[in-house]
CSV table of C-alpha atoms in Angstrom, one decimal:
chain,number,residue,atom,x,y,z
F,1,MET,CA,113.3,63.0,27.0
F,2,ILE,CA,112.2,66.2,28.6
F,3,ALA,CA,108.6,66.7,29.7
F,4,VAL,CA,106.7,69.8,30.8
F,5,THR,CA,104.9,68.9,34.1
F,6,GLY,CA,103.4,72.5,34.8
F,7,ILE,CA,102.5,75.6,33.2
F,8,GLY,CA,101.3,78.7,34.9
F,9,TRP,CA,100.4,82.0,33.2
F,10,LEU,CA,98.7,85.3,33.9
F,11,THR,CA,97.8,88.6,32.3
F,12,SER,CA,96.4,91.8,33.7
F,13,LYS,CA,92.9,90.1,34.0
F,14,GLU,CA,93.4,86.4,34.1
F,15,TYR,CA,95.5,83.6,35.4
F,16,GLY,CA,95.6,79.8,35.0
F,17,CYS,CA,97.4,76.5,35.4
F,18,LEU,CA,97.2,74.8,32.0
F,19,ILE,CA,97.8,71.1,32.8
F,20,SER,CA,95.3,71.1,35.8
F,21,LYS,CA,92.9,73.2,33.7
F,22,VAL,CA,92.5,76.2,36.1
F,23,ASN,CA,91.3,79.5,34.5
F,24,GLU,CA,90.2,82.3,36.6
F,25,THR,CA,89.8,86.1,36.3
F,26,HIS,CA,91.2,88.6,38.8
F,27,GLU,CA,91.0,92.3,39.6
F,28,GLY,CA,94.7,93.4,39.7
F,29,LEU,CA,97.9,92.4,41.0
F,30,GLY,CA,97.3,93.8,44.5
F,31,SER,CA,94.2,91.8,45.2
F,32,LEU,CA,95.9,88.8,43.4
F,33,TYR,CA,98.7,88.7,45.9
F,34,SER,CA,96.2,88.6,48.9
F,35,TYR,CA,94.3,85.8,47.0
F,36,PHE,CA,97.4,83.8,46.4
F,37,LYS,CA,98.4,84.0,50.0
F,38,HIS,CA,94.9,82.9,51.1
F,39,LYS,CA,94.8,80.0,48.6
F,40,SER,CA,98.3,78.9,49.6
F,41,TYR,CA,99.8,79.6,46.0
F,42,PHE,CA,102.3,81.5,48.2
F,43,SER,CA,103.1,79.1,51.2
F,44,SER,CA,104.5,82.2,53.0
F,45,PRO,CA,104.6,85.9,52.5
F,46,VAL,CA,106.9,87.1,49.8
F,47,LYS,CA,109.4,89.3,51.3
F,48,ASN,CA,109.3,92.9,50.2
F,49,PHE,CA,106.6,92.1,47.5
F,50,GLY,CA,105.2,95.6,47.7
F,51,ARG,CA,108.5,97.2,46.4
F,52,PHE,CA,108.9,94.7,43.5
F,53,ASP,CA,108.8,96.1,40.0
F,54,ALA,CA,106.1,94.7,37.8
F,55,ILE,CA,108.1,92.1,36.0
F,56,SER,CA,109.3,90.7,39.4
F,57,LYS,CA,105.7,90.4,40.5
F,58,MET,CA,104.7,88.7,37.3
F,59,THR,CA,107.5,86.3,37.7
F,60,CYS,CA,106.6,85.3,41.2
F,61,PHE,CA,102.9,84.9,40.3
F,62,SER,CA,103.7,82.7,37.3
F,63,THR,CA,106.2,80.6,39.1
F,64,ALA,CA,103.7,79.9,41.9
F,65,LEU,CA,101.2,78.9,39.4
F,66,ALA,CA,103.6,76.6,37.6
F,67,LEU,CA,104.7,74.9,40.8
F,68,LYS,CA,101.1,74.4,41.8
F,69,ASP,CA,100.3,73.0,38.3
F,70,ALA,CA,103.2,70.6,38.5
F,71,GLY,CA,102.2,69.5,42.2
F,72,ILE,CA,105.5,70.8,43.6
F,73,SER,CA,105.4,72.2,47.1
F,74,TYR,CA,108.0,74.5,48.4
F,75,SER,CA,109.6,76.4,51.2
F,76,SER,CA,112.3,79.0,51.3
F,77,LYS,CA,113.9,77.1,54.2
F,78,HIS,CA,113.9,73.9,52.1
F,79,LYS,CA,116.1,74.2,49.0
F,80,GLN,CA,115.4,72.2,45.9
F,81,ASP,CA,117.8,71.4,43.0
F,82,ILE,CA,115.6,73.3,40.5
F,83,GLY,CA,117.0,76.0,38.1
F,84,ILE,CA,115.3,79.1,36.9
F,85,PHE,CA,115.9,80.5,33.5
F,86,GLY,CA,114.1,83.6,32.0
F,87,ALA,CA,113.8,85.6,28.9
F,88,ASN,CA,111.8,88.7,27.9
F,89,LYS,CA,111.5,91.3,25.3
F,90,THR,CA,113.5,94.2,26.9
F,91,GLY,CA,115.2,92.9,30.0
F,92,CYS,CA,114.7,95.5,32.7
F,93,LEU,CA,114.5,98.6,30.4
F,94,GLU,CA,111.3,100.0,32.1
F,95,SER,CA,112.9,99.7,35.6
F,96,ASN,CA,116.0,101.4,34.4
F,97,LEU,CA,113.9,104.2,32.9
F,98,ASN,CA,112.0,104.6,36.2
F,99,TYR,CA,115.3,104.8,38.1
F,100,PHE,CA,116.9,107.3,35.9
F,101,GLN,CA,113.7,109.5,35.9
F,102,ASP,CA,113.7,109.4,39.6
F,103,TYR,CA,117.4,110.4,39.5
F,104,ILE,CA,116.6,113.4,37.2
F,105,GLU,CA,113.7,114.4,39.6
F,106,SER,CA,116.0,114.3,42.5
F,107,GLY,CA,118.3,116.9,40.9
F,108,ARG,CA,120.9,114.4,39.6
F,109,ILE,CA,122.2,113.8,43.1
F,110,LEU,CA,120.8,110.4,44.1
F,111,ALA,CA,117.8,108.2,43.4
F,112,ARG,CA,115.8,105.7,45.6
F,113,GLY,CA,117.8,102.6,46.3
F,114,ASN,CA,114.7,100.3,46.2
F,115,LEU,CA,114.3,101.4,42.5
F,116,PHE,CA,118.0,100.6,41.7
F,117,ILE,CA,117.6,97.0,42.9
F,118,TYR,CA,115.5,96.1,39.8
F,119,THR,CA,118.0,97.6,37.2
F,120,LEU,CA,119.4,94.1,36.4
F,121,PRO,CA,117.4,91.7,34.3
F,122,SER,CA,118.2,88.8,36.5
F,123,ILE,CA,116.7,90.4,39.7
F,124,PRO,CA,113.2,88.9,39.1
F,125,LEU,CA,114.5,85.5,38.7
F,126,ALA,CA,116.8,86.0,41.9
F,127,GLU,CA,113.6,87.3,43.9
F,128,ALA,CA,111.6,84.2,42.7
F,129,SER,CA,114.6,81.8,43.4
F,130,ILE,CA,115.0,83.2,47.1
F,131,HIS,CA,111.2,82.9,47.9
F,132,PHE,CA,110.6,79.5,46.3
F,133,GLY,CA,113.9,77.9,47.6
F,134,LEU,CA,115.4,77.1,44.2
F,135,SER,CA,119.1,76.2,44.4
F,136,GLY,CA,119.8,75.4,40.8
F,137,PRO,CA,121.4,77.6,38.3
F,138,LEU,CA,120.0,80.9,37.4
F,139,LEU,CA,120.2,82.6,34.0
F,140,HIS,CA,118.5,85.4,32.1
F,141,LEU,CA,118.7,85.1,28.3
F,142,LEU,CA,117.9,87.3,25.3
F,143,PHE,CA,116.9,85.9,22.0
F,144,ASN,CA,116.3,87.8,18.6
F,145,GLU,CA,113.3,85.8,17.6
F,146,LYS,CA,110.9,83.2,18.6
F,147,ARG,CA,111.8,83.9,22.4
F,148,ILE,CA,109.6,81.3,24.0
F,149,PRO,CA,110.4,78.4,21.7
F,150,SER,CA,114.1,79.4,21.9
F,151,LEU,CA,114.0,79.6,25.7
F,152,LEU,CA,112.4,76.1,26.0
F,153,SER,CA,114.8,74.6,23.7
F,154,PHE,CA,117.7,76.1,25.6
F,155,VAL,CA,116.4,74.9,28.9
F,156,GLY,CA,115.7,71.4,27.5
F,157,ASP,CA,119.3,71.3,26.3
F,158,SER,CA,120.6,72.3,29.7
F,159,ILE,CA,118.7,69.6,31.5
F,160,THR,CA,119.9,67.0,28.9
F,161,GLY,CA,123.3,68.2,29.4
F,162,GLY,CA,123.3,67.6,33.2
F,163,GLU,CA,123.0,71.2,34.4
F,164,THR,CA,120.1,70.1,36.9
F,165,PRO,CA,117.2,67.5,36.8
F,166,SER,CA,114.6,70.3,36.6
F,167,ILE,CA,114.4,74.0,35.4
F,168,LEU,CA,111.7,76.6,35.4
F,169,ALA,CA,111.6,78.5,32.1
F,170,ILE,CA,110.0,81.9,32.4
F,171,SER,CA,108.9,84.7,30.1
F,172,ALA,CA,107.7,87.6,32.2
F,173,GLU,CA,106.6,91.1,30.9
F,174,GLU,CA,104.9,93.8,32.7
F,175,THR,CA,101.5,92.8,31.4
F,176,ASP,CA,101.7,89.1,31.1
F,177,ALA,CA,103.9,86.1,32.1
F,178,ILE,CA,104.2,82.3,31.6
F,179,CYS,CA,106.3,79.8,33.5
F,180,PHE,CA,107.0,76.1,32.5
F,181,VAL,CA,108.3,73.3,34.7
F,182,LEU,CA,110.7,71.1,32.8
F,183,LYS,CA,112.0,67.8,34.0
F,184,GLN,CA,113.9,64.7,32.8
F,185,GLU,CA,111.2,62.2,31.9
F,186,ASP,CA,112.8,59.5,33.9
F,187,ASP,CA,112.4,61.6,37.0
F,188,ILE,CA,108.6,62.1,36.6
F,189,SER,CA,106.1,60.3,38.8
F,190,PRO,CA,103.1,59.0,36.9
F,191,GLY,CA,100.6,61.8,36.3
F,192,MET,CA,99.8,64.6,33.7
F,193,ASN,CA,102.5,66.0,31.6
F,194,VAL,CA,103.2,67.0,28.0
F,195,GLY,CA,106.2,66.4,25.8
F,196,LEU,CA,108.6,69.4,25.5
F,197,GLN,CA,108.7,69.2,21.7
F,198,ASN,CA,104.8,69.4,21.6
F,199,VAL,CA,105.0,72.6,23.7
F,200,ILE,CA,107.8,74.2,21.6
F,201,ALA,CA,105.8,73.4,18.3
F,202,ALA,CA,102.7,75.1,19.8
F,203,ALA,CA,104.5,78.2,20.9
F,204,GLY,CA,106.3,78.5,17.6
F,205,GLU,CA,103.0,78.6,15.7
F,206,THR,CA,101.5,81.6,17.6
F,207,TYR,CA,102.1,85.2,17.7
F,208,THR,CA,100.1,86.8,20.6
F,209,PHE,CA,100.1,85.8,24.3
F,210,ASP,CA,96.5,84.9,24.1
F,211,GLU,CA,96.9,82.8,21.0
F,212,MET,CA,99.8,80.9,22.6
F,213,ILE,CA,97.6,80.0,25.7
F,214,ASN,CA,94.9,78.8,23.5
F,215,ALA,CA,97.3,76.6,21.6
F,216,PHE,CA,98.6,75.1,24.8
F,217,LYS,CA,95.2,74.4,25.9
F,218,GLY,CA,94.8,72.3,22.7
F,219,ILE,CA,97.7,70.0,23.6
F,220,VAL,CA,97.4,69.4,27.4
């Protein structure tokens, strides 16, 4: 069986770790980055964080929270066999629009290369993988409906199928993000965790992000 050992989430005003029952407010992504470094949610500075697009920032924040919730320490120099799979509503559409708008404003000659970097939907996952030292498989997915339950089911099946013993499942938008740490139950040390099927059921019964977080609080 697969268990969820950590769940980290954030919005434009709040963040939390569900299993360890952390729930805090914040004043914006800029100040949150400094706070995360100070509190060692980030064990080292995130390279080029200032140029990240919004989804890449949200991906890194939620990953840090989920790993903290699961009690997993990390280092970019110490690779861990952990995969990272992500799904969101529109891929990297907003970053593509920003790049194309910059191209138009530059006279259709060239646009800024730092904007171009984020015109692939897998880039936020790649940035997180590099910083957190994840050496497992990386995959961006799109689902027509029930995105988070579908993502969790896909990740669970991938672990059961032998892809890797642990995978991070992330849904990150520009305004909110959530990350789950999934592991084979046999590999879990004694401690707090919740069954994957319970998490999938709670996610499937909710419609807004806040409703989903409240539903998860009821099962952890």
